[in-house]
Amino acid sequence: MATSYDVIVVGLGGMGSAAACHLAARGQRVLGLERFRPAHDLGSSHGGSRIYRQAYFEDPAYVPLLLRARELWEKLAADSGYEVFTETGGLLIGREDSAAFAGTLSSAHQWGLEHEVLDAADIRRRFPTFNPAAQDVAFYERKAGVARPEATVMAHLGLARANGADLHFAEMVLGWEADGPGGKAWVVTDRGAYTADRLVIAPGAWAPKLLSDLGVRVTVERQVMYWFQPDGGTGPFAHDRHPVYIWEDPDGTQIYGFPALDGADGGAKVAFFRKGVPSDPDTLDREIHPEEIAAMAGHLRPRIPTLPGRFLKAAACMYANTPDEHFVLARHPEHPQVTVACGFSGHGFKFVPVIGEIIADLATEGTTGHPIALFDPRRVRVRPPLKVTR
């Protein structure tokens, strides 16, 4: 006989751990299922750091969620004792007519966000680690910063467990089913079977496999993160001197990077944005190749003069992309007792705490007061779903 819960959460990475935390805090009997260990490095929620920013070129509709996320980062730190967020300030560097700069500035104006616009001379004076071209400008926001993915996941898991959640690790979900409207949901794993009144599926890069009936084309890309030890040491890259940044070239190529967060010998992390290759999460190439390191080093050298310095390490992660690069966050169109959260397209981690709150709203109330119309899966469905009934 299947073990029964109020809510089952499939996937305990960034989004799933936050969902389990919020649901357990509301008194729900929660089962969390994760195929790997806690805060593992085999998906998308690892690598030590993620950028948090508020002015959002992707769409100004995200801004209210970002403001709430910041409140929840602070609450998570206070409730858990984990260092999950550091304010560093943030720069978006590029040409004034670029889509990223113009969109960021527009969203700041629309929402009344505190910011500054810097020319190339201002950038060099304020942040001497950078070497912008004469035509470059920057959008600077003081409230940007660094979210810590592993610490965030562990903090959410710890609070979920403290509120009674039953969390299973190294347990692979093999499939799920749902009864008709108002019925139960069922999950089968390599260890057993479980049932619940409601089901949350937050599978990260495994969305194409666990949510194949959703009708949304989610593609998985391999991405690489790099750490370099700057020439002259990490002092100029301290978090109170060197902000998080996104740097866009005129051809659209973007890199993003961070202060030195891991001590004198930990280096500074950088990565290309959306310069990946399609991949399968179960066969992902985790080897970092010399030509990849050389490409990043060559890109950095004219822009940040003390980088690349000495290469320290690199790691592969994954983006799970929707066709329009917006999230999928909603009740399943065919199964109202199932909430889906996937396709965070390489820019989702900064939203983790508020995504957890929204998932808990959807799972317990069927709706949320947060603005999530942009994330309705029906906007990008490519075929009718396969109906699954029990």
Short mmCIF file of C-alpha atoms in Angstrom, two decimals, residues 1 5 45 108 111 185 187 193 247 265 267 330 334 338 341:
data_model
loop_
_atom_site.label_atom_id
_atom_site.label_comp_id
_atom_site.label_asym_id
_atom_site.label_seq_id
_atom_site.Cartn_x
_atom_site.Cartn_y
_atom_site.Cartn_z
CA MET A 1 0.00 0.00 0.00
CA TYR A 5 1.13 12.56 2.48
CA SER A 45 22.00 24.54 -8.05
CA ALA A 108 14.45 50.44 -13.07
CA TRP A 111 9.59 50.28 -10.74
CA ALA A 185 -1.48 11.91 -7.15
CA VAL A 187 4.64 8.65 -7.34
CA ALA A 193 5.25 4.04 -4.00
CA TRP A 247 29.22 42.32 -19.40
CA ASP A 265 43.33 31.32 -2.61
CA GLY A 267 39.99 32.97 -6.97
CA ALA A 330 1.72 26.88 -12.56
CA GLU A 334 -4.55 18.75 -17.10
CA VAL A 338 -0.10 18.87 -9.64
CA ALA A 341 8.09 24.38 -11.64
#
